[in-house]
Structure formats: C-alpha cells, structure tokens
Short mmCIF file of C-alpha atoms in Angstrom, two decimals:
data_model
loop_
_atom_site.label_atom_id
_atom_site.label_comp_id
_atom_site.label_asym_id
_atom_site.label_seq_id
_atom_site.Cartn_x
_atom_site.Cartn_y
_atom_site.Cartn_z
CA MET A 1 86.10 85.24 64.02
CA PHE A 2 86.66 89.00 64.19
CA ARG A 3 83.82 91.13 65.49
CA ALA A 4 84.04 94.79 66.49
CA SER A 5 82.76 95.65 69.95
CA PRO A 6 80.86 98.73 71.16
CA ALA A 7 82.85 101.54 72.76
CA SER A 8 81.33 100.84 76.19
CA SER A 9 78.62 98.63 77.62
CA GLN A 10 75.03 99.84 77.69
CA ILE A 11 73.97 101.10 81.11
CA ASP A 12 71.62 98.65 82.81
CA LEU A 13 68.88 99.88 85.12
CA PHE A 14 69.43 97.22 87.78
CA SER A 15 73.19 96.54 87.64
CA ASN A 16 74.52 100.05 87.01
CA VAL A 17 77.23 100.98 89.50
CA GLU A 18 76.12 104.56 90.09
CA GLN A 19 72.78 103.73 91.70
CA PHE A 20 74.61 102.12 94.63
CA LEU A 21 76.82 105.16 95.33
CA ARG A 22 76.23 108.37 97.24
CA ALA A 23 75.88 111.62 95.34
CA LEU A 24 79.42 112.70 96.26
CA ASP A 25 80.88 109.38 95.11
CA GLN A 26 78.90 109.59 91.87
CA LYS A 27 80.36 113.03 91.25
CA LYS A 28 83.91 111.72 91.74
CA LEU A 29 83.27 108.69 89.55
CA ASN A 30 81.88 110.82 86.71
CA ASP A 31 84.42 113.64 86.98
CA PRO A 32 85.61 114.20 83.37
CA ASN A 33 89.12 115.05 84.62
CA ALA A 34 89.43 111.89 86.72
CA TRP A 35 92.00 109.46 85.36
CA GLN A 36 89.50 106.67 84.70
CA ASN A 37 87.35 108.89 82.46
CA VAL A 38 90.38 110.40 80.71
CA PHE A 39 91.68 106.89 80.02
CA LEU A 40 88.27 105.75 78.78
CA ASP A 41 87.95 108.73 76.42
CA GLN A 42 91.56 109.01 75.22
CA VAL A 43 92.54 105.33 75.01
CA THR A 44 89.86 102.67 75.40
CA ASN A 45 87.21 104.25 73.17
CA ARG A 46 89.75 105.23 70.49
CA ILE A 47 91.52 101.90 70.00
CA PRO A 48 91.01 100.85 66.33
CA GLU A 49 89.96 97.24 66.72
CA GLU A 50 90.03 96.67 62.97
CA ARG A 51 93.84 96.81 63.09
CA PHE A 52 93.78 93.44 64.88
CA ALA A 53 91.30 91.81 62.50
CA GLU A 54 94.05 89.87 60.71
CA LEU A 55 94.69 87.89 63.90
CA PHE A 56 91.30 86.18 63.52
CA ASP A 57 89.46 84.20 60.87
CA ASP A 58 87.02 86.10 58.69
CA THR A 59 84.20 83.57 58.52
CA THR A 60 84.55 80.73 61.02
CA GLY A 61 85.18 80.43 64.72
CA ARG A 62 83.79 81.95 67.86
CA PRO A 63 83.61 85.77 67.92
CA ASN A 64 86.53 87.39 69.68
CA ALA A 65 86.41 89.12 73.05
CA PRO A 66 86.34 92.96 72.99
CA LEU A 67 89.80 93.85 71.70
CA ARG A 68 89.79 97.39 73.09
CA LEU A 69 89.24 95.84 76.49
CA LEU A 70 92.23 93.49 76.08
CA VAL A 71 94.53 96.27 74.87
CA GLY A 72 93.40 98.52 77.71
CA MET A 73 94.20 95.76 80.19
CA LEU A 74 97.72 95.50 78.77
CA VAL A 75 98.28 99.24 79.22
CA LEU A 76 96.90 99.35 82.76
CA LYS A 77 98.95 96.33 83.81
CA GLU A 78 102.21 97.96 82.78
CA GLY A 79 101.17 101.44 83.95
CA PHE A 80 100.48 100.32 87.49
CA GLY A 81 103.16 97.62 87.57
CA TRP A 82 100.68 94.85 88.33
CA SER A 83 101.19 91.15 88.01
CA ASP A 84 98.64 89.20 86.00
CA GLU A 85 96.87 88.18 89.20
CA GLU A 86 96.66 91.79 90.40
CA LEU A 87 95.39 92.88 86.98
CA PHE A 88 92.45 90.47 86.97
CA GLU A 89 91.65 91.28 90.60
CA ALA A 90 91.46 95.00 89.75
CA VAL A 91 89.39 94.40 86.60
CA HIS A 92 86.89 92.31 88.55
CA PHE A 93 86.54 94.39 91.73
CA ASN A 94 88.00 97.90 91.23
CA LEU A 95 85.25 100.32 90.12
CA LEU A 96 87.71 102.89 88.74
CA VAL A 97 89.52 100.29 86.64
CA ARG A 98 86.23 98.93 85.33
CA ARG A 99 85.13 102.45 84.37
CA ALA A 100 88.47 103.04 82.59
CA LEU A 101 87.81 99.93 80.49
CA GLY A 102 84.19 100.86 79.70
CA LEU A 103 82.58 98.30 82.04
CA MET A 104 79.64 100.37 83.30
CA ASN A 105 77.61 97.60 84.95
CA LEU A 106 78.41 95.11 87.67
CA THR A 107 77.26 92.28 85.40
CA ASP A 108 79.58 93.13 82.49
CA GLU A 109 81.83 90.19 81.66
CA VAL A 110 85.62 90.34 81.80
CA PRO A 111 87.80 88.21 79.46
CA VAL A 112 89.08 85.10 81.18
CA GLU A 113 92.79 84.45 81.65
CA SER A 114 93.04 82.05 78.71
CA THR A 115 91.61 84.68 76.33
CA TYR A 116 94.08 87.26 77.63
CA TYR A 117 97.09 84.96 77.12
CA LEU A 118 95.89 83.76 73.71
CA PHE A 119 95.64 87.37 72.50
CA LYS A 120 99.24 88.01 73.57
CA GLN A 121 100.39 84.84 71.84
CA ARG A 122 98.71 85.87 68.59
CA LEU A 123 100.36 89.29 68.75
CA TYR A 124 103.75 87.64 69.22
CA ALA A 125 103.23 85.08 66.46
CA HIS A 126 102.10 87.80 64.05
CA GLN A 127 105.22 89.86 64.73
CA VAL A 128 107.49 86.85 64.26
CA GLU A 129 105.87 85.98 60.93
CA THR A 130 105.45 89.46 59.45
CA GLY A 131 107.75 91.72 61.48
CA GLU A 132 104.78 94.03 62.18
CA ASN A 133 104.20 95.20 65.75
CA LEU A 134 100.47 95.89 65.87
CA LEU A 135 100.57 97.39 69.35
CA LYS A 136 103.26 99.85 68.30
CA ASP A 137 101.24 100.95 65.27
CA VAL A 138 98.10 101.43 67.35
CA PHE A 139 99.87 103.51 69.98
CA GLN A 140 101.52 105.69 67.37
CA GLU A 141 98.12 106.36 65.84
CA LEU A 142 96.66 107.21 69.26
CA THR A 143 99.51 109.59 70.00
CA ARG A 144 99.16 111.40 66.67
CA GLU A 145 95.44 111.89 67.30
CA GLN A 146 96.10 113.15 70.82
CA ALA A 147 98.67 115.65 69.57
CA LYS A 148 96.16 117.07 67.07
CA ARG A 149 93.20 117.01 69.42
CA LEU A 150 94.98 118.52 72.44
CA GLY A 151 97.08 121.01 70.49
CA VAL A 152 100.46 119.54 71.39
CA VAL A 153 103.25 121.11 69.31
CA GLY A 154 106.38 119.07 68.73
CA ASP A 155 108.76 121.82 67.64
CA ARG A 156 110.90 121.07 70.69
CA LEU A 157 111.70 117.56 71.88
CA ARG A 158 113.67 116.14 74.77
CA MET A 159 115.09 112.66 75.17
CA ASP A 160 116.16 110.60 78.13
CA SER A 161 117.38 107.04 78.53
CA THR A 162 117.48 104.56 81.35
CA LEU A 163 118.42 100.95 81.96
CA LEU A 164 115.57 98.50 82.39
CA GLY A 165 116.37 95.21 84.08
CA SER A 166 114.76 92.06 82.75
CA ASN A 167 113.01 89.68 85.12
CA LEU A 168 115.77 87.10 85.15
CA ALA A 169 118.11 85.73 87.77
CA ALA A 170 121.82 86.52 87.67
CA CYS A 171 123.74 83.31 87.07
CA THR A 172 127.31 82.13 86.63
CA ARG A 173 128.69 80.71 83.39
CA LEU A 174 128.15 77.16 84.59
CA GLN A 175 124.57 77.88 85.66
CA LEU A 176 123.89 79.52 82.30
CA ILE A 177 125.21 76.56 80.31
CA ILE A 178 123.28 74.03 82.41
CA ALA A 179 120.07 76.07 82.07
CA CYS A 180 120.46 76.26 78.28
CA LEU A 181 121.08 72.53 78.05
CA GLN A 182 117.95 71.87 80.09
CA VAL A 183 115.82 74.09 77.85
CA PHE A 184 117.18 72.53 74.66
CA TRP A 185 116.89 68.93 75.85
CA ASN A 186 113.30 69.39 77.02
CA SER A 187 112.38 70.93 73.66
CA LEU A 188 113.40 67.79 71.73
CA ALA A 189 110.86 65.15 70.81
CA PRO A 190 111.53 61.60 72.11
CA GLU A 191 112.56 60.39 68.65
CA GLN A 192 115.06 63.25 68.43
CA GLN A 193 116.48 62.48 71.87
CA ALA A 194 117.08 58.88 70.77
CA ARG A 195 119.61 60.07 68.17
CA LEU A 196 122.11 60.87 70.92
CA SER A 197 124.42 58.32 72.53
CA ASP A 198 123.43 56.59 75.76
CA ALA A 199 126.14 58.37 77.75
CA ASP A 200 125.09 61.82 76.56
CA ARG A 201 121.42 61.06 77.20
CA ALA A 202 122.22 59.93 80.73
CA LEU A 203 124.25 63.11 81.35
CA LEU A 204 121.47 65.35 80.10
CA GLU A 205 118.85 63.52 82.14
CA ARG A 206 121.04 64.00 85.21
CA LEU A 207 121.35 67.71 84.45
CA CYS A 208 117.59 68.10 84.04
CA ALA A 209 116.86 66.40 87.37
CA LYS A 210 117.91 69.46 89.41
CA ARG A 211 117.96 73.20 89.11
CA PRO A 212 121.24 74.72 87.88
CA SER A 213 122.03 76.23 91.28
CA GLN A 214 121.68 72.83 92.96
CA HIS A 215 124.30 71.30 90.67
CA ILE A 216 127.04 73.81 91.53
CA TYR A 217 126.26 74.38 95.21
CA ARG A 218 128.98 72.03 96.54
CA LEU A 219 131.46 72.24 93.66
CA GLU A 220 134.92 73.68 94.13
CA GLU A 221 136.54 75.94 91.54
CA THR A 222 138.57 73.12 89.98
CA ALA A 223 135.46 70.95 89.69
CA LYS A 224 133.51 73.83 88.13
CA HIS A 225 136.23 74.32 85.51
CA ALA A 226 136.19 70.60 84.71
CA TRP A 227 132.41 70.73 84.29
CA LEU A 228 132.72 73.69 81.93
CA GLU A 229 135.17 71.79 79.74
CA GLU A 230 133.01 68.65 79.71
CA LEU A 231 129.84 70.57 78.89
CA GLY A 232 131.66 72.34 76.06
CA GLU A 233 132.34 68.97 74.44
CA LEU A 234 128.67 68.08 74.96
CA LEU A 235 127.58 71.32 73.28
CA LEU A 236 129.75 70.52 70.27
CA ARG A 237 128.24 67.04 69.93
CA LEU A 238 124.74 68.49 70.18
CA HIS A 239 125.59 71.05 67.50
CA GLN A 240 126.91 68.35 65.19
CA THR A 241 123.98 65.97 65.80
CA TYR A 242 121.03 68.34 65.47
CA ASP A 243 120.02 71.30 63.34
CA ALA A 244 117.37 74.02 63.29
CA GLN A 245 114.77 71.53 62.05
CA SER A 246 115.21 69.36 65.12
CA SER A 247 114.18 71.98 67.67
CA PRO A 248 113.25 75.67 67.71
CA ARG A 249 115.77 76.12 70.54
CA TYR A 250 118.70 74.90 68.46
CA PRO A 251 119.99 78.49 67.91
CA LEU A 252 120.37 78.69 71.68
CA ILE A 253 122.97 75.90 71.66
CA GLU A 254 124.65 77.42 68.63
CA ARG A 255 124.94 80.86 70.19
CA LEU A 256 126.12 79.51 73.55
CA LEU A 257 128.88 77.48 71.91
CA LEU A 258 130.01 80.47 69.87
CA GLU A 259 130.10 82.93 72.77
CA GLN A 260 131.50 80.80 75.60
CA TYR A 261 133.98 78.54 73.81
CA GLN A 262 136.74 78.66 71.24
CA VAL A 263 136.28 75.95 68.61
CA ASP A 264 139.33 74.88 66.63
CA ASP A 265 138.42 72.80 63.59
CA SER A 266 141.72 73.23 61.75
CA ASN A 267 142.81 69.67 62.57
CA GLU A 268 140.97 66.44 62.00
CA ALA A 269 139.71 66.37 65.59
CA THR A 270 137.75 69.48 66.54
CA ARG A 271 138.86 70.93 69.86
CA VAL A 272 136.73 72.99 72.24
CA THR A 273 138.38 75.25 74.81
CA LEU A 274 136.74 77.59 77.30
CA LYS A 275 137.16 81.29 76.56
CA PRO A 276 138.64 83.49 79.29
CA ALA A 277 136.09 85.55 81.16
CA GLN A 278 137.68 88.75 79.80
CA GLU A 279 136.79 87.75 76.23
CA ILE A 280 133.06 87.33 76.91
CA SER A 281 131.26 90.35 75.46
CA ALA A 282 128.58 92.28 77.33
CA ASP A 283 125.98 91.42 74.69
CA SER A 284 126.40 87.69 75.23
CA LEU A 285 123.52 85.48 76.29
CA GLN A 286 122.34 86.24 79.84
CA SER A 287 119.49 83.76 80.19
CA PRO A 288 117.81 81.11 78.02
CA HIS A 289 114.47 82.67 78.92
CA ASP A 290 115.32 86.15 77.56
CA GLU A 291 117.75 85.87 74.67
CA ASP A 292 117.71 89.59 73.80
CA ALA A 293 118.79 90.84 77.23
CA ALA A 294 122.35 92.14 77.59
CA TYR A 295 124.65 93.25 80.40
CA ARG A 296 125.73 96.83 81.01
CA LYS A 297 127.24 98.89 83.81
CA LYS A 298 126.36 102.60 83.70
CA ARG A 299 128.18 104.55 86.38
CA ASP A 300 127.23 102.72 89.60
CA GLU A 301 124.22 101.01 88.05
CA THR A 302 124.35 97.53 86.55
CA ALA A 303 121.56 95.92 84.59
CA ARG A 304 120.87 92.71 82.74
CA GLY A 305 118.21 93.75 80.33
CA TYR A 306 117.55 96.67 78.02
CA SER A 307 118.21 100.33 77.38
CA VAL A 308 115.04 102.41 77.05
CA ASN A 309 115.08 105.77 75.28
CA LEU A 310 112.08 108.10 75.63
CA THR A 311 111.20 111.04 73.38
CA GLU A 312 108.81 113.68 74.72
CA THR A 313 107.51 117.02 73.54
CA CYS A 314 108.88 119.97 75.49
CA GLN A 315 106.40 122.82 75.80
CA ASP A 316 106.74 125.42 78.53
CA ASP A 317 102.98 125.58 79.02
CA GLY A 318 100.33 122.98 78.41
CA LEU A 319 100.37 119.24 77.94
CA ASN A 320 103.42 117.24 76.87
CA LEU A 321 103.22 113.80 75.28
CA ILE A 322 105.68 110.95 75.07
CA ILE A 323 105.76 110.37 71.33
CA ASP A 324 108.28 107.55 70.99
CA VAL A 325 109.82 104.76 73.07
CA GLN A 326 112.80 102.77 71.80
CA VAL A 327 113.94 99.57 73.51
CA GLU A 328 117.32 98.08 72.67
CA PRO A 329 119.65 95.64 74.43
CA ALA A 330 121.44 97.24 77.36
CA THR A 331 124.69 97.46 75.39
CA ALA A 332 123.18 99.91 72.89
CA ALA A 333 124.76 103.34 73.20
CA THR A 334 122.54 106.30 74.03
CA THR A 335 123.99 108.37 71.19
CA ALA A 336 123.17 105.68 68.65
CA THR A 337 119.57 105.58 69.84
CA SER A 338 119.16 109.35 69.84
CA LYS A 339 120.41 109.66 66.26
CA ARG A 340 117.52 107.59 64.95
CA ARG A 341 114.64 110.00 64.61
CA SER A 342 111.27 108.41 65.24
CA PRO A 343 108.68 108.59 62.42
CA THR A 344 106.15 109.66 65.03
CA ALA A 345 108.46 112.44 66.18
CA ASN A 346 108.80 113.65 62.60
CA ARG A 347 105.05 113.71 62.13
CA CYS A 348 104.33 115.36 65.47
CA SER A 349 106.97 118.08 65.14
CA ARG A 350 107.10 121.06 62.86
CA PRO A 351 109.90 123.60 62.44
CA ARG A 352 109.75 126.72 64.53
CA GLN A 353 108.83 129.76 62.45
CA LYS A 354 111.29 132.63 62.46
CA ARG A 355 109.91 135.94 63.61
CA SER A 356 110.31 138.83 61.19
CA PRO A 357 111.95 141.99 62.58
CA PRO A 358 109.59 144.81 63.49
CA THR A 359 108.85 147.31 60.75
CA ALA A 360 110.15 150.82 61.29
CA PRO A 361 107.50 153.53 61.77
CA THR A 362 106.62 155.56 58.68
CA THR A 363 107.42 158.81 60.45
CA ALA A 364 110.96 157.78 61.24
CA LYS A 365 113.78 159.35 59.33
CA PRO A 366 115.33 157.19 56.65
CA MET A 367 118.60 155.67 57.73
CA ARG A 368 121.74 156.63 55.92
CA PRO A 369 123.06 153.85 53.77
CA THR A 370 126.11 152.06 55.07
CA PRO A 371 129.19 152.44 52.87
CA THR A 372 129.84 149.34 50.86
CA SER A 373 132.88 147.39 52.01
CA ARG A 374 135.63 147.12 49.47
CA THR A 375 136.81 143.79 50.77
CA LYS A 376 135.83 140.95 48.51
CA THR A 377 134.42 137.90 50.22
CA SER A 378 135.09 134.60 48.54
CA ILE A 379 132.71 131.76 49.28
CA THR A 380 134.17 128.29 48.95
CA PRO A 381 131.55 125.61 48.42
CA ALA A 382 131.69 122.68 50.79
CA SER A 383 133.22 119.58 49.30
CA PRO A 384 130.69 116.82 48.81
CA ALA A 385 131.04 113.70 50.92
CA SER A 386 132.83 110.94 49.16
CA PRO A 387 130.76 107.86 48.38
CA GLY A 388 133.14 105.67 50.35
CA ALA A 389 132.90 107.73 53.50
CA THR A 390 130.15 105.68 55.03
CA THR A 391 131.09 103.93 58.22
CA SER A 392 130.69 100.19 58.28
CA SER A 393 130.72 98.41 61.59
CA ALA A 394 132.47 95.10 61.95
CA PRO A 395 130.43 92.00 62.75
CA ARG A 396 129.72 91.60 66.39
CA ARG A 397 130.99 88.03 66.48
CA ALA A 398 133.32 86.09 64.22
CA SER A 399 131.95 82.77 63.08
CA TRP A 400 134.25 79.79 63.60
CA SER A 401 132.45 77.72 60.99
CA SER A 402 130.29 78.41 57.98
CA THR A 403 127.48 76.45 59.60
CA VAL A 404 127.43 78.56 62.76
CA THR A 405 125.42 81.75 62.80
CA ALA A 406 124.66 83.98 65.75
CA ALA A 407 121.26 83.16 67.11
CA SER A 408 120.61 86.77 67.91
CA ALA A 409 120.30 87.47 64.20
CA ASN A 410 117.31 85.13 64.07
CA SER A 411 115.53 86.59 67.06
CA PRO A 412 112.86 89.14 66.20
CA LYS A 413 113.51 92.72 67.05
CA SER A 414 110.80 94.41 68.98
CA THR A 415 110.24 98.06 69.60
CA SER A 416 107.99 99.21 72.32
CA PRO A 417 104.91 101.16 71.28
CA VAL A 418 104.47 104.88 71.73
CA ALA A 419 103.15 105.80 75.15
CA ILE A 420 100.02 107.56 76.25
CA GLY A 421 100.24 111.08 77.63
CA PHE A 422 98.33 111.20 80.92
CA VAL A 423 98.90 109.98 84.48
CA PRO A 424 96.68 108.45 87.21
CA THR A 425 97.40 110.50 90.33
CA ALA A 426 97.07 109.59 93.98
CA ASN A 427 93.58 111.09 94.30
CA GLY A 428 92.51 109.75 90.93
CA VAL A 429 92.26 113.16 89.23
CA THR A 430 94.19 114.21 86.17
CA SER A 431 93.99 117.55 84.41
CA PRO A 432 94.60 117.20 80.66
CA THR A 433 95.97 120.76 80.54
CA LYS A 434 98.77 120.15 83.00
CA PRO A 435 102.25 119.22 81.79
CA LEU A 436 103.17 115.72 82.84
CA MET A 437 106.86 115.73 83.66
CA ARG A 438 107.28 112.89 86.15
CA PRO A 439 105.41 109.93 87.67
CA PRO A 440 103.10 110.55 90.66
CA ARG A 441 104.70 110.72 94.07
CA ASP A 442 102.82 107.73 95.46
CA GLY A 443 105.04 105.36 93.51
CA ALA A 444 102.51 104.37 90.84
CA ARG A 445 104.12 104.61 87.42
CA SER A 446 102.51 106.90 84.93
CA ILE A 447 100.41 105.48 82.14
CA SER A 448 102.32 107.77 79.81
CA ARG A 449 105.39 105.60 80.41
CA ALA A 450 103.44 102.36 80.47
CA SER A 451 104.21 101.29 76.95
CA SER A 452 107.97 101.01 77.48
CA SER A 453 107.51 97.49 78.82
CA ILE A 454 104.54 96.32 76.80
CA ALA A 455 106.89 95.35 73.99
CA ALA A 456 108.83 93.18 76.40
CA VAL A 457 105.55 91.52 77.38
CA THR A 458 104.06 91.13 73.97
CA SER A 459 107.06 90.49 71.76
CA ARG A 460 109.88 89.15 73.95
CA ARG A 461 108.06 87.17 76.65
CA ALA A 462 104.69 86.24 75.16
CA SER A 463 105.96 82.77 74.32
CA SER A 464 106.42 82.05 78.05
CA ASN A 465 102.66 82.50 78.59
CA SER A 466 101.64 79.52 76.47
CA SER A 467 99.63 78.05 79.34
CA THR A 468 96.50 79.57 80.81
CA THR A 469 97.88 79.75 84.32
CA PRO A 470 98.95 83.09 85.82
CA GLU A 471 102.40 84.35 84.87
CA THR A 472 105.52 82.74 86.29
CA ARG A 473 108.54 84.68 87.39
CA SER A 474 112.12 83.67 86.64
#
C-alpha cells in the first residue's frame, strides 16, 4: 500500500549523530555546501513520491518503504560506481551517505535488500507494461526545478557522446549459441520440455551441464564448425516446436536463428546454413543476458554495449546542468542522436535575445541619406519540400519467413533519466555556484552523470535481480 514518507527523520535526543562528534566535525557535517547536504536538499527531499504510487495497491498490503530513500540509493550507487554490497555497507555505516539520504539518527532503519530489489522489479515491470519510465520522468522534473531555482539558462547547449560497455563477457559465436540454448531450455516448464524428442532433450541436457567456455575449450576449428551446423538444425527444430506462449525467452531463439544462420525454406526440406562472419551485423545479439547491447569500434576503442549522449547547458559563468541523457545501442550514430532534441532541453532553453544597436546622441548631426540603388533585387521564394522527400530507412533485417520477427522489436526501449547537476568532491564540499565541467580528480564519478546508467539498471537488467541475494556479475 502506498504511503508518503517524511522528508527526513525526526532528530532523536539519544541517537542523533551530532552529539557524538566534535564541534569541528559537526561544522563539516552541517556545512550547507557539503555534497551530502546539497544532495539532501536538491534530490532526496524533492523526489515526488506520489509519482510512484501506481506501483502499489491503494487499500491493501503493507505500507511501502520510503520511496525517496530508495530512489536516492539508486542515484548514489551509480554516482559512486558501487556494487549492491558496497551500497548497503555505505548506507549502514557511512555518516555522510546517511545524511544525504535524510537518515539523521543512528537508529533510523534502512530498507533491506529484498525491498530494494522488489522496487527495481516493479519499475521494470511498469515500463514493460506501459512504456513509461518513471525514473526518467522524475529526474526531468528535478532538473527543470533546479534550472529555475538556480537560475540556469539553457540558451546554449553542448553535447558529447561516449561508448558504455555492458557488464557481459566477450564470447565466440559457438559460446553465444550454447549460452542462448541454455537460457531457453532452462526457461521451459517440464511439460514443455517433454514435447521435444529424446535425442534433442539429451543434447540440451548435455549442453546445460557445463559452461559454454568448457564445451569449446578442447575443440579444433573443424569440430567447432560441425557443432555450429548441428546447433543450427537444433535451433530450427526448437523454433518449429515452440512459440512465444511456450516461454518468454522464445524471441531469443528466433533472433539467434535469424542473425546467425541462413534458412532456405523454398524446397520441401528446410535447410539451415551458417552465415559467413562478414555477414553478421554489428547490432546482432551479443549476450543472452543483455539483448539490447551491440558491438561498435570507434577509432581505437571497441565496446559491446551502448552509446551514451549527454546534453549540458553551456554558461561561461555559474552552474551548468546536464539536462538530458540518451542511451542507445552502440551502433547508433552520434549524428542521429544529436538530431533528436530532448523535451527537457526545449523547456530549459530559451532563444538568445538580440541586442538593439545603440541610439545616436541627440546632438549628433543627422546623417546624409544614402542614394537609393537603381539595381532591382529579385527575391525567389524557396521551393517547398515535396511530400515524397522523406527518407525511409530499410528494415534492419530481412525476415526469411512470415512467422519470424526480430526479437529486438519486442524488447522495450529504455532511455536513461536526466542527471543531477552537482558533484561530490574529494573533500566532500561542493559549491552550487561553480560550473561542473568534469568528474572529480579522485576517480569518483560525478552524481551529475550518475543517471546515464540507472536506465541500464532499472529497465535493462532489473529482471536479473529477481532474487534477494546481492547482484551477480556476468
């Protein structure tokens, strides 16, 4: 059941942190320009919890944990680059982190791990069902309020892009196919597995007994090629036997078959042949655990993951805010991302006013009029764009059968939320009037760029946190 929480806990006489500190430490802890107090004032206390009310029942159930605390934990985790274990350790024992989240007393309770993971799962399920990214909407609202409150003018913007690698292991084609088969086979119910022949079930059980790297460790190139051909036939039989109702991971098999193999169904017997490596596109499946990641090589940098484009205000003096973060597969071109103007950028920016020329003094002599030119100037109106001039891009993949659709079309798109415009520095002090151009030198990533990976946590990888145990790494 949804219940709004207070902005911060009430100070207790016996468990308040400040009474155990020296006067100098109290002064540092309560410094209004220190990062923990700036974060508490600009983020934690201003998170609109009512935006998340639709994730909970209106009348029944246990009241929810403080939602502003959970959202603040998500931001701090990505801002400092913590793992889940490091996050909970800091929330329990780091006084600055507790102050940033509004935990004023030593006895204030922190949400347990299961509550944290359940909140992320509900965010992901809500986005899959409705297409609405609640975290993105909340961060855009926070950024708009910060721009108004701090006097940030968006008449000039700058953009930059970078490649962000996903937390997945690089694998060969054979490893990828074996890993996808393992994921699909384990997702089937026992009654669904019984629909397959005994030989295919035995093969899949043998594949699931080891990790993909252990299967190919001693194989020669000819044996690897033979395995690829055999597994292609197995993929075709799985595609013909099952459908999307059998397993939620069925699109994984469908996409893998479409991208890695050439299927010829012109004759009575359908043939499956392995595609040459040169014909595999860069946006093909890279891992069964992150279906949206793509491959790209940019100059000397290679990445299996995403392309992140940041939009920031560009004032010579004063504070600058990151007003939009766009996350696309790594194959997305930078020019295509920069052409899409963010709604937040449109709301935060206003056109620069032209200055009128100075008025001549009244005592000055009137200027002699310039003789009128006798040359006639003809103005030709620009021809309107023809209706058929719109550019239409070809489909990314050609379907070999009417029943085959690219699984990427079914995967939800996620866009990272707008970031917050202040940075925790090495000494823990942040001046809100200073322009924030780069992360601190001590290696800690700025909270202003924290939100670029929250979308990957909340909308692309939240399903992997279905258990209450700490996060697992690929």
